[in-house]
Every structure is written in structure tokens, then in C-alpha cells.
């Protein structure tokens, strides 16, 4: 059996063809359009209605799975260059035209989220998932070609890597009275691991240990956050790519993030252009429904090319605050969060203003106030800022965040104490600073945020097969 993506490349000379897939449409009792997921394009199959079993033909409806044997010929009709003249037809599974929700018409994304187990049969979702797969491959290729080692860090952990306390508890205890003490706390010492454990929010701290022997490493795994952010940019379960480099400072880190993002976007332009063209058309249709002044100046392909071709702007937090303070939406109180003083955290509206309105380019902001960043970031001599960096993208805001790590034992211990980070639990992390410490850096890129950008979709729930969000863990 040959995949439809391959069949469509063949020059037709009446070759015998066997193909399998799902019916997209059946028109005029003659034209069956089938898709097998290998490409956005369907294969047109033509049947001679009268020569076929009439009972069988009644079963050819959208969603039915079939096998077709026939010969490949040049198509005289519009819309395709080749087609299959059907000789034999076999049905694997009938569909049900009354109840099959994926009909050949436009469905809203909200409706399709309710039917997440079937939405992969639509052109939009199969395109997104093929692009997701290509991006994933490109990520491994990029790091492998650069000599990074792929490492696997634990999913179940006793630490809070970001120190933000937004974690899901992992427990094997029954939630009954006997497992709670008098204060109503779970008796974690009786639990499977003999202590309190959670799903990881980041593999970074363990990746740091591995970089301190392997040099350059990266993780690519699921991460979990119990933050109650019901936005179009947040998932409770998402995938993160986290490179970590020994002997690398913040500048090297910024360089890598930029090179990395450009490489993987270029990869899909070269390898997924049919899916991108389809999503581009979708993007343009969506834009049409927006008021003129809110429409994007570039189409999807132009946006991707723009990122690949232009140098990311790099500014420090001070400069970012100055720009934001004197910006129109700040002065006119159009921002939800008004920037009034140095030290406030940037919200996505501020990040998007800098990227979309002010610079019209991806931006990397670095040297953030230590108060708003995690404990492990390297402290600057000003004693106010740390060597943090956030990569900001149009339509998204923060797509990646990272830092140079604090490699000096005393400075790290002091900061952990100030931030009330449990150093007993992190004794091994401190050991790295005791035995051959080196300057090192890394970042984390949110995979789904990158896919949002690459596909022109608006909601993060539409770029992962089964989104996990507050009040929703269906499928
Ligand atoms: O900025 P974050 O929290 O950084 C870290 O976790 C570091 N340990 C990374 C490192 O230095 N190795 O998260 C990194 C990225 C964000 O920039 C964002 O793209 C994504 O992960 N992200 C989310 N994506 C979807 N849903 C969420 N709830 C996300 N939270 C973070
Ligand atoms: Mg961040």
C-alpha cells in the first residue's frame, strides 16, 4: 500500500494502485475524495456507479473508512491532476451521516474542541499535527547536529524548580481519614515515596546537573502547572524544550535561542509548505472578519519569514520600562496594568506592545529585577537585577524564558534563604556549586506557544491533541 502523499507524486500511466483512507466527500454518485492523513491533499477516486454493488455505494459517506483498488490516470476535471479509476472497493467501517460530527463544512473551533477525538479528521487539525510533528523532529535535529545530548529528567519530583508553588500533587494514598493527621494534613511519610511529591514544572534543575558532565544537553518533555490561568496561552500540561549549556553566559544563551527558533521555523517552511499554505489561507479568512485596524500587516508565511530574516531586538528591562512608561496606551490608561514604577512584572499586553507596536520585531528582554524572577538566576553587580532573558513574539508574548544560572555557592545560598527556598531538598543542586562549578545558562521554550505562532492559530487548546486546562481533562 502506498500513502496518498506518495501517490500524488506519481506520473499517471494506468498503474495499479491500492489505497486506504477515510472518505472526505462523495459527490454525484461518482467522485470519492479520500484522505489518509499523510498529506493535506485528498485523492480523487472515480467509480462507475452502475457497475458497483448498489448497497455498498449507499454506505459511502463522509467518515467511512475504505480500501480502493484501481488504476491511476490523468484527471480531466479541475482541482487535481490525477485520479484513480476504481475497480474494487472494500469498506472497513461505515460512518453514520446523521451523527458523524465532522461534516464537509466549516465547524467552529469551540465545537471541534468538544469532539477532540475526531477533529484530527479535519484539514485544519491534521495540518497542525503534521506541523507539530515536523517541529518536534527539527528540534531534535537542531540539537543533535550541534552536539547537544538529549537527556530525560524526572516527571515526578520532590522539588519546585520555579519556586512558584503551582504544582500538582502526586500521591498513592487513599484520601481517607486515616491518612491525614490531626491538623488535616496528608501523612506524606506514609506515601509511596515517603515524602511529598509533585508533577514537575520544569526539568531545568536536573538538566543543570547533567550539563555539568555532558557539557551541552537538552530536555524535551511534558511539564505541568496548576496555575489557574484560563487564557488562550496557558495549558496545565504542556511540552517544554530546555537546553542547558556549560561554559555559556547570557549572551551565548540569547544567541542560541535566536538561532534555534530561526532554524526550526525555516525547517517547516522547507518541509511543510502545503500545510502552511492551507493554514495561511485560513489565517487570511480569519483576518477578514476583524476590523481593518486590527488586521495583521503580514500573512502567516510572511510572519514566519520575517522572524527568520530579522535580527531579534535585544533590550534590557530598564529600557523596556522606559519605553512602556512613555507609551500611548500607558499614558492613556489603555493597559489593564499601568506601568508606574521600576520593578513591576511585565504582562502579556506590555510584551505584545513592545513586539507588535513599538519594535515590530521579536524582542529579547534581559536583566530583569531579581524580585520578579526565580531563585537560580545569576545576580548582577547592581544587586537589583538578575541575568534573566525572555524571548517575546508577536501575537504570543513570552515564547521562551531563561537565564544565566547563579554558579557561586554563597550568592545562591543567600538568595535561596531570602526567598525561603528549601535548601535541604536542593542539597544536590548546591553540590554543583561545590564541585567544579562553571558559568552556565539555558532557557525553556514552550512548544505549544511556538506551534501557535507557526500555525497562525489563536488558542493554545487547538495545537495540542488533548488540552488540559482548568475544569477540563476530557479524553
Ligand atoms: O518561563 P518559564 O516558567 O521558565 C522555566 O520553566 C525555566 N525553568 C526554563 C529554563 O530556563 N530552563 O517557562 C518557559 C516557557 C515559557 O516561556 C512559555 O513559553 C512556556 O514555557 N510556558 C507555558 N506554556 C503553556 N502553558 C503554560 N502554562 C506555560 N507556562 C510556561
Ligand atoms: Mg517565564
XYZ file of C-alpha atoms and ligand atoms in Angstrom:
507
model
C 0.000 0.000 0.000
C 1.286 3.453 -0.885
C 0.430 6.589 1.096
C -1.602 9.239 -0.704
C 1.266 11.715 -0.300
C 3.371 9.374 -2.465
C 0.615 8.504 -4.939
C 0.112 12.195 -5.699
C 3.743 12.461 -6.854
C 3.423 9.671 -9.425
C 3.035 10.476 -13.087
C -0.104 8.504 -14.078
C 0.306 5.682 -16.575
C -2.536 3.363 -15.638
C -0.546 1.850 -12.775
C -2.441 -0.445 -10.433
C -2.936 1.303 -7.124
C -4.160 0.174 -3.725
C -5.028 2.906 -1.275
C -6.762 3.160 2.082
C -8.249 6.079 3.924
C -11.335 7.917 5.120
C -13.920 9.444 2.834
C -13.975 13.226 2.913
C -16.750 13.641 0.362
C -18.748 11.523 -2.067
C -20.216 13.621 -4.879
C -22.541 12.908 -7.755
C -22.523 9.160 -7.122
C -19.175 9.227 -8.859
C -16.364 11.072 -7.079
C -14.960 9.826 -3.794
C -12.429 12.083 -2.204
C -10.286 10.223 0.320
C -7.595 11.214 2.774
C -5.217 9.030 4.772
C -3.547 11.715 6.906
C -0.230 11.613 5.035
C -0.933 14.954 3.326
C -3.412 17.808 3.317
C -4.378 16.762 -0.222
C -7.111 14.242 -0.948
C -7.036 11.586 -3.609
C -9.930 11.652 -6.022
C -11.320 8.239 -6.890
C -13.867 7.794 -9.646
C -16.399 4.974 -9.675
C -18.674 3.696 -12.345
C -21.867 3.750 -10.314
C -23.743 1.173 -12.354
C -21.037 -1.458 -12.269
C -20.838 -1.444 -8.465
C -22.881 -3.070 -5.757
C -25.613 -0.507 -5.046
C -25.968 -1.486 -1.387
C -22.259 -0.887 -0.885
C -22.419 2.530 -2.512
C -25.071 3.710 -0.077
C -22.531 3.280 2.673
C -20.044 5.701 1.149
C -20.496 8.721 3.368
C -18.129 11.219 4.976
C -16.017 9.420 7.562
C -16.346 5.881 6.166
C -13.021 4.009 6.038
C -12.300 2.222 2.786
C -9.803 0.374 0.639
C -9.704 1.094 -3.061
C -8.040 -0.822 -5.849
C -7.858 0.798 -9.232
C -5.699 2.391 -11.889
C -4.035 5.760 -11.790
C -4.980 8.093 -14.635
C -4.650 11.730 -15.587
C -7.632 13.732 -14.353
C -9.547 15.874 -16.763
C -11.509 17.570 -14.001
C -10.480 20.726 -12.203
C -8.728 20.684 -8.835
C -6.491 17.638 -9.243
C -4.065 16.353 -11.824
C -4.518 12.632 -11.196
C -7.290 10.311 -10.085
C -7.954 6.645 -9.525
C -10.440 4.725 -11.661
C -11.921 2.369 -9.109
C -12.072 -1.351 -9.839
C -12.647 -2.766 -6.387
C -13.947 -1.180 -3.241
C -13.908 -2.501 0.320
C -15.417 -0.886 3.397
C -13.619 -1.299 6.731
C -16.002 0.730 8.848
C -19.181 2.541 7.930
C -19.791 6.019 9.231
C -23.150 7.495 10.178
C -24.166 10.560 8.188
C -26.741 11.560 10.802
C -24.350 11.517 13.722
C -20.789 11.879 12.454
C -19.911 15.398 13.619
C -17.177 16.158 11.079
C -19.186 17.099 8.015
C -17.707 18.742 4.923
C -18.479 22.287 6.073
C -16.939 24.884 8.374
C -17.078 23.961 12.047
C -16.218 26.353 14.850
C -13.055 25.599 16.803
C -15.103 25.570 20.003
C -17.368 22.870 18.583
C -14.368 20.831 17.480
C -12.804 21.029 20.958
C -15.826 19.124 22.225
C -15.122 16.487 19.577
C -11.371 16.413 20.124
C -11.234 12.666 19.433
C -12.476 13.219 15.872
C -11.146 16.652 14.968
C -7.972 15.140 13.543
C -10.139 14.219 10.517
C -10.400 17.908 9.604
C -7.846 19.537 7.318
C -7.041 22.192 9.910
C -6.137 19.772 12.702
C -4.303 17.278 10.574
C -2.214 20.185 9.202
C -1.454 21.448 12.696
C -0.466 17.983 13.897
C 1.786 17.342 10.904
C 3.490 20.675 11.559
C 3.756 19.823 15.267
C 5.475 16.574 14.333
C 7.880 18.325 11.949
C 8.765 20.966 14.524
C 9.487 18.236 17.025
C 11.787 16.454 14.580
C 13.521 19.747 13.676
C 14.175 20.433 17.353
C 15.941 17.096 17.821
C 17.842 17.594 14.577
C 18.995 21.074 15.544
C 20.401 19.981 18.887
C 21.802 16.715 17.618
C 23.646 18.491 14.789
C 25.102 20.935 17.321
C 26.399 18.164 19.583
C 23.838 18.557 22.378
C 22.793 15.408 24.237
C 19.112 14.658 24.725
C 18.506 13.882 28.401
C 15.390 12.702 30.224
C 14.614 14.404 33.503
C 12.061 13.133 36.031
C 8.352 13.824 35.750
C 7.661 13.066 39.403
C 9.680 15.295 41.670
C 10.058 16.481 45.243
C 11.186 19.967 44.217
C 9.558 23.102 42.900
C 12.024 24.165 40.198
C 10.464 27.566 39.641
C 9.664 28.191 43.296
C 6.206 29.411 42.336
C 4.210 26.714 44.125
C 1.964 25.944 41.177
C 2.225 22.168 41.279
C 0.026 19.104 41.031
C 0.394 16.690 43.935
C 1.332 13.089 43.153
C 0.140 10.628 45.772
C -0.710 6.954 46.023
C -2.522 7.373 49.341
C -6.246 6.891 49.671
C -7.885 10.180 50.539
C -9.489 8.878 53.696
C -9.210 9.998 57.304
C -6.541 7.530 58.364
C -4.048 9.142 56.001
C -4.477 12.628 57.416
C -3.007 13.820 60.703
C -4.882 15.745 63.374
C -4.120 19.031 61.626
C -5.786 17.712 58.492
C -2.504 17.342 56.554
C -1.782 14.327 54.360
C 0.711 11.996 56.053
C 3.276 12.170 53.261
C 5.737 9.940 55.115
C 3.259 7.082 54.598
C 3.034 7.854 50.909
C 4.653 5.922 48.059
C 7.883 7.943 48.043
C 7.881 8.610 51.770
C 7.567 12.317 51.121
C 5.502 14.911 49.328
C 5.880 14.722 45.541
C 4.528 16.617 42.555
C 4.494 16.643 38.763
C 7.432 18.667 37.524
C 7.074 22.284 36.359
C 10.463 22.190 34.596
C 13.346 19.789 34.044
C 15.886 22.568 34.370
C 17.485 21.829 37.729
C 18.187 18.211 36.840
C 19.283 19.267 33.331
C 21.847 21.534 35.018
C 23.349 18.527 36.808
C 23.668 16.669 33.502
C 25.227 19.663 31.725
C 27.896 19.668 34.441
C 29.340 16.486 32.952
C 27.996 16.263 29.417
C 28.563 19.912 28.504
C 25.541 20.751 26.384
C 22.236 18.981 26.942
C 18.533 19.493 26.286
C 15.263 18.084 27.530
C 12.006 17.889 25.615
C 9.241 16.709 27.845
C 5.864 17.362 29.409
C 5.630 19.908 32.213
C 2.709 20.634 34.487
C 1.459 23.795 36.089
C -1.515 24.179 38.377
C -1.784 27.909 37.743
C -5.388 28.927 37.354
C -4.813 30.915 34.166
C -7.711 30.301 31.867
C -6.158 32.100 28.891
C -5.546 31.254 25.265
C -1.788 30.957 26.054
C -1.809 28.648 29.099
C -2.126 24.909 29.497
C -1.905 22.901 32.709
C 0.068 20.260 30.770
C 2.420 21.495 28.088
C 5.670 20.457 26.441
C 8.869 22.341 27.017
C 12.282 22.262 25.336
C 15.054 23.140 27.770
C 18.665 23.387 26.583
C 21.356 23.829 29.226
C 24.936 24.780 28.367
C 28.079 24.606 30.460
C 30.611 27.431 29.983
C 27.986 29.702 28.464
C 26.920 33.194 29.540
C 23.701 35.094 28.905
C 24.845 36.420 25.541
C 25.554 32.897 24.340
C 22.151 31.886 25.652
C 20.386 34.660 23.726
C 22.339 33.724 20.601
C 21.298 30.081 20.907
C 17.620 30.890 21.444
C 17.566 33.053 18.339
C 19.442 30.588 16.160
C 17.262 27.728 17.428
C 13.916 29.405 16.760
C 15.002 30.536 13.301
C 16.240 27.059 12.418
C 13.060 25.223 13.315
C 10.821 27.759 11.584
C 12.953 27.511 8.462
C 12.676 23.741 8.654
C 8.886 23.782 8.418
C 8.931 26.316 5.581
C 11.055 23.817 3.684
C 9.169 20.688 4.736
C 5.541 21.611 5.431
C 4.741 24.224 2.829
C 1.433 22.639 1.706
C 0.099 22.573 5.256
C 1.386 26.099 5.856
C -0.265 27.372 2.677
C -3.536 25.845 3.812
C -3.255 27.408 7.276
C -2.217 30.694 5.683
C -5.478 30.755 3.753
C -7.337 30.019 6.960
C -5.428 32.803 8.719
C -6.326 35.295 5.970
C -10.001 34.336 6.188
C -9.948 34.883 9.947
C -8.265 38.247 9.495
C -11.019 39.347 7.125
C -13.561 39.057 9.920
C -11.574 41.511 12.086
C -11.899 45.304 11.951
C -9.378 46.759 9.483
C -7.157 48.408 12.102
C -6.757 45.102 13.970
C -5.710 43.062 10.971
C -2.195 41.694 10.742
C 0.072 43.532 8.311
C 1.607 40.244 7.240
C 0.155 36.894 6.308
C 1.282 33.730 8.103
C 4.095 32.847 5.710
C 5.355 36.436 5.731
C 5.314 36.451 9.518
C 7.408 33.276 9.657
C 9.816 34.664 7.073
C 10.064 37.925 8.959
C 11.206 36.116 12.101
C 13.729 34.051 10.156
C 15.238 37.034 8.334
C 15.396 39.725 11.014
C 17.677 40.017 13.998
C 15.774 39.872 17.279
C 15.899 43.206 19.117
C 17.696 42.932 22.481
C 16.960 45.433 25.250
C 17.309 45.306 28.995
C 14.429 45.612 31.419
C 15.287 49.277 32.192
C 14.910 50.246 28.549
C 11.696 48.236 28.235
C 10.176 50.029 31.215
C 11.185 53.446 29.852
C 9.524 52.706 26.525
C 6.390 51.339 28.165
C 6.088 54.195 30.662
C 6.051 56.802 27.952
C 3.913 54.735 25.558
C 0.489 55.942 24.437
C -1.552 53.075 25.938
C 0.175 53.608 29.289
C -0.413 57.365 29.311
C -3.993 56.974 28.154
C -4.537 54.183 30.690
C -5.397 51.711 27.949
C -3.284 48.970 29.533
C -5.082 46.868 32.106
C -1.933 47.045 34.251
C -0.426 50.542 34.198
C 3.355 50.684 34.367
C 4.243 53.211 37.023
C 7.424 52.062 38.653
C 10.581 50.112 38.020
C 10.288 46.567 39.311
C 6.814 45.588 38.171
C 6.432 42.412 36.189
C 5.540 42.739 32.519
C 2.148 41.417 31.480
C 1.431 39.925 28.113
C -0.201 43.237 26.975
C 3.109 45.044 27.601
C 5.166 42.378 25.900
C 2.900 42.462 22.881
C 3.013 46.263 22.727
C 6.817 46.181 22.552
C 6.839 43.477 19.904
C 3.836 44.394 17.783
C 3.667 48.169 18.036
C 6.981 49.580 19.147
C 9.670 47.404 17.562
C 7.560 45.354 15.131
C 10.025 42.526 15.660
C 10.709 39.679 18.100
C 12.352 41.131 21.203
C 14.587 39.640 23.881
C 14.398 41.456 27.202
C 17.206 40.718 29.662
C 18.429 41.742 33.125
C 15.103 41.686 34.951
C 14.595 42.784 38.571
C 15.586 39.911 40.829
C 12.349 40.260 42.805
C 10.192 39.000 39.936
C 12.445 36.132 38.822
C 13.353 32.650 40.071
C 15.992 31.957 42.718
C 18.526 30.275 40.451
C 19.283 33.237 38.170
C 22.723 34.850 38.278
C 22.818 38.070 40.249
C 24.218 41.188 38.639
C 26.652 43.503 40.430
C 23.926 46.158 40.813
C 22.312 43.800 43.352
C 18.916 44.634 41.855
C 18.786 42.634 38.662
C 19.492 39.101 37.510
C 20.760 37.684 34.238
C 17.326 36.625 33.021
C 16.021 36.728 29.477
C 12.577 36.411 27.929
C 12.014 35.967 24.204
C 8.863 37.797 23.113
C 6.876 37.065 19.962
C 4.098 38.804 18.058
C 0.635 37.527 18.924
C 2.050 35.425 21.758
C 4.120 37.470 24.198
C 6.630 35.257 26.016
C 7.618 32.247 23.945
C 10.814 31.339 25.836
C 12.349 32.258 29.158
C 15.796 31.533 30.536
C 18.843 32.834 32.315
C 22.473 32.521 33.169
C 22.486 30.455 36.367
C 23.974 31.526 39.693
C 27.114 29.411 39.854
C 28.525 30.990 43.064
C 27.613 28.915 46.129
C 27.369 31.701 48.693
C 25.354 34.014 46.498
C 22.945 31.217 45.671
C 22.557 30.174 49.315
C 21.864 33.749 50.346
C 19.229 34.210 47.671
C 17.526 30.916 48.500
C 17.349 31.938 52.134
C 15.807 35.283 51.226
C 13.254 33.592 49.000
C 12.549 30.826 51.524
C 13.593 28.071 49.143
C 14.203 24.809 50.985
C 17.943 24.158 50.651
C 17.697 20.729 52.334
C 15.641 19.433 49.438
C 18.084 21.039 46.958
C 21.343 19.871 48.578
C 22.366 18.205 45.324
C 21.752 21.425 43.361
C 24.048 23.260 45.761
C 26.659 20.494 45.381
C 27.090 21.515 41.736
C 28.452 24.805 43.093
C 30.804 22.948 45.443
C 32.473 20.627 42.975
C 33.832 22.274 39.856
C 31.223 24.957 39.326
C 31.174 26.747 35.958
C 29.225 29.600 34.385
C 26.247 28.048 32.647
C 22.986 29.072 31.012
C 19.816 27.745 29.483
C 16.251 28.509 28.588
C 12.854 26.888 28.212
C 10.754 27.233 25.081
C 7.039 26.495 25.334
C 6.384 24.062 22.483
C 2.683 24.881 22.119
C 3.369 28.625 22.083
C 5.791 28.063 19.237
C 3.177 25.994 17.368
C 0.642 28.784 17.881
C 2.987 31.147 16.106
C 3.904 28.687 13.352
C 0.303 27.785 12.515
C -1.349 31.194 12.974
C -3.843 29.682 15.423
C -5.151 31.805 18.293
C -5.896 29.371 21.066
C -3.365 27.018 22.649
C -6.157 24.443 23.076
C -6.068 23.937 19.316
C -2.404 22.996 18.922
C -2.240 20.020 21.311
C -4.402 16.919 20.771
C -5.983 16.907 24.218
C -5.645 20.183 26.119
C -5.575 20.136 29.911
C -6.970 23.381 31.294
C -8.821 24.394 34.489
C -12.029 22.364 34.794
C -11.175 20.307 31.725
C -9.406 16.972 31.418
C -11.665 15.188 28.954
C -10.379 12.364 26.772
O 9.420 30.947 31.798
P 9.274 29.560 32.328
O 8.457 29.372 33.554
O 10.753 29.037 32.549
C 11.135 27.853 33.102
O 10.393 26.966 33.441
C 12.633 27.690 33.159
N 12.919 26.602 34.091
C 13.178 27.418 31.786
C 14.664 27.229 31.750
O 15.377 28.189 31.938
N 15.143 26.037 31.501
O 8.671 28.625 31.191
C 9.331 28.515 29.941
C 8.357 28.665 28.791
C 7.634 29.998 28.755
O 8.416 30.986 28.130
C 6.393 29.657 27.957
O 6.674 29.665 26.571
C 6.126 28.227 28.373
O 7.316 27.704 28.916
N 5.063 28.162 29.375
C 3.816 27.724 29.126
N 3.243 27.274 28.001
C 1.949 26.887 28.060
N 1.225 26.906 29.197
C 1.758 27.332 30.359
N 1.035 27.326 31.480
C 3.116 27.784 30.359
N 3.955 28.250 31.302
C 5.135 28.468 30.681
Mg 8.905 32.873 32.147
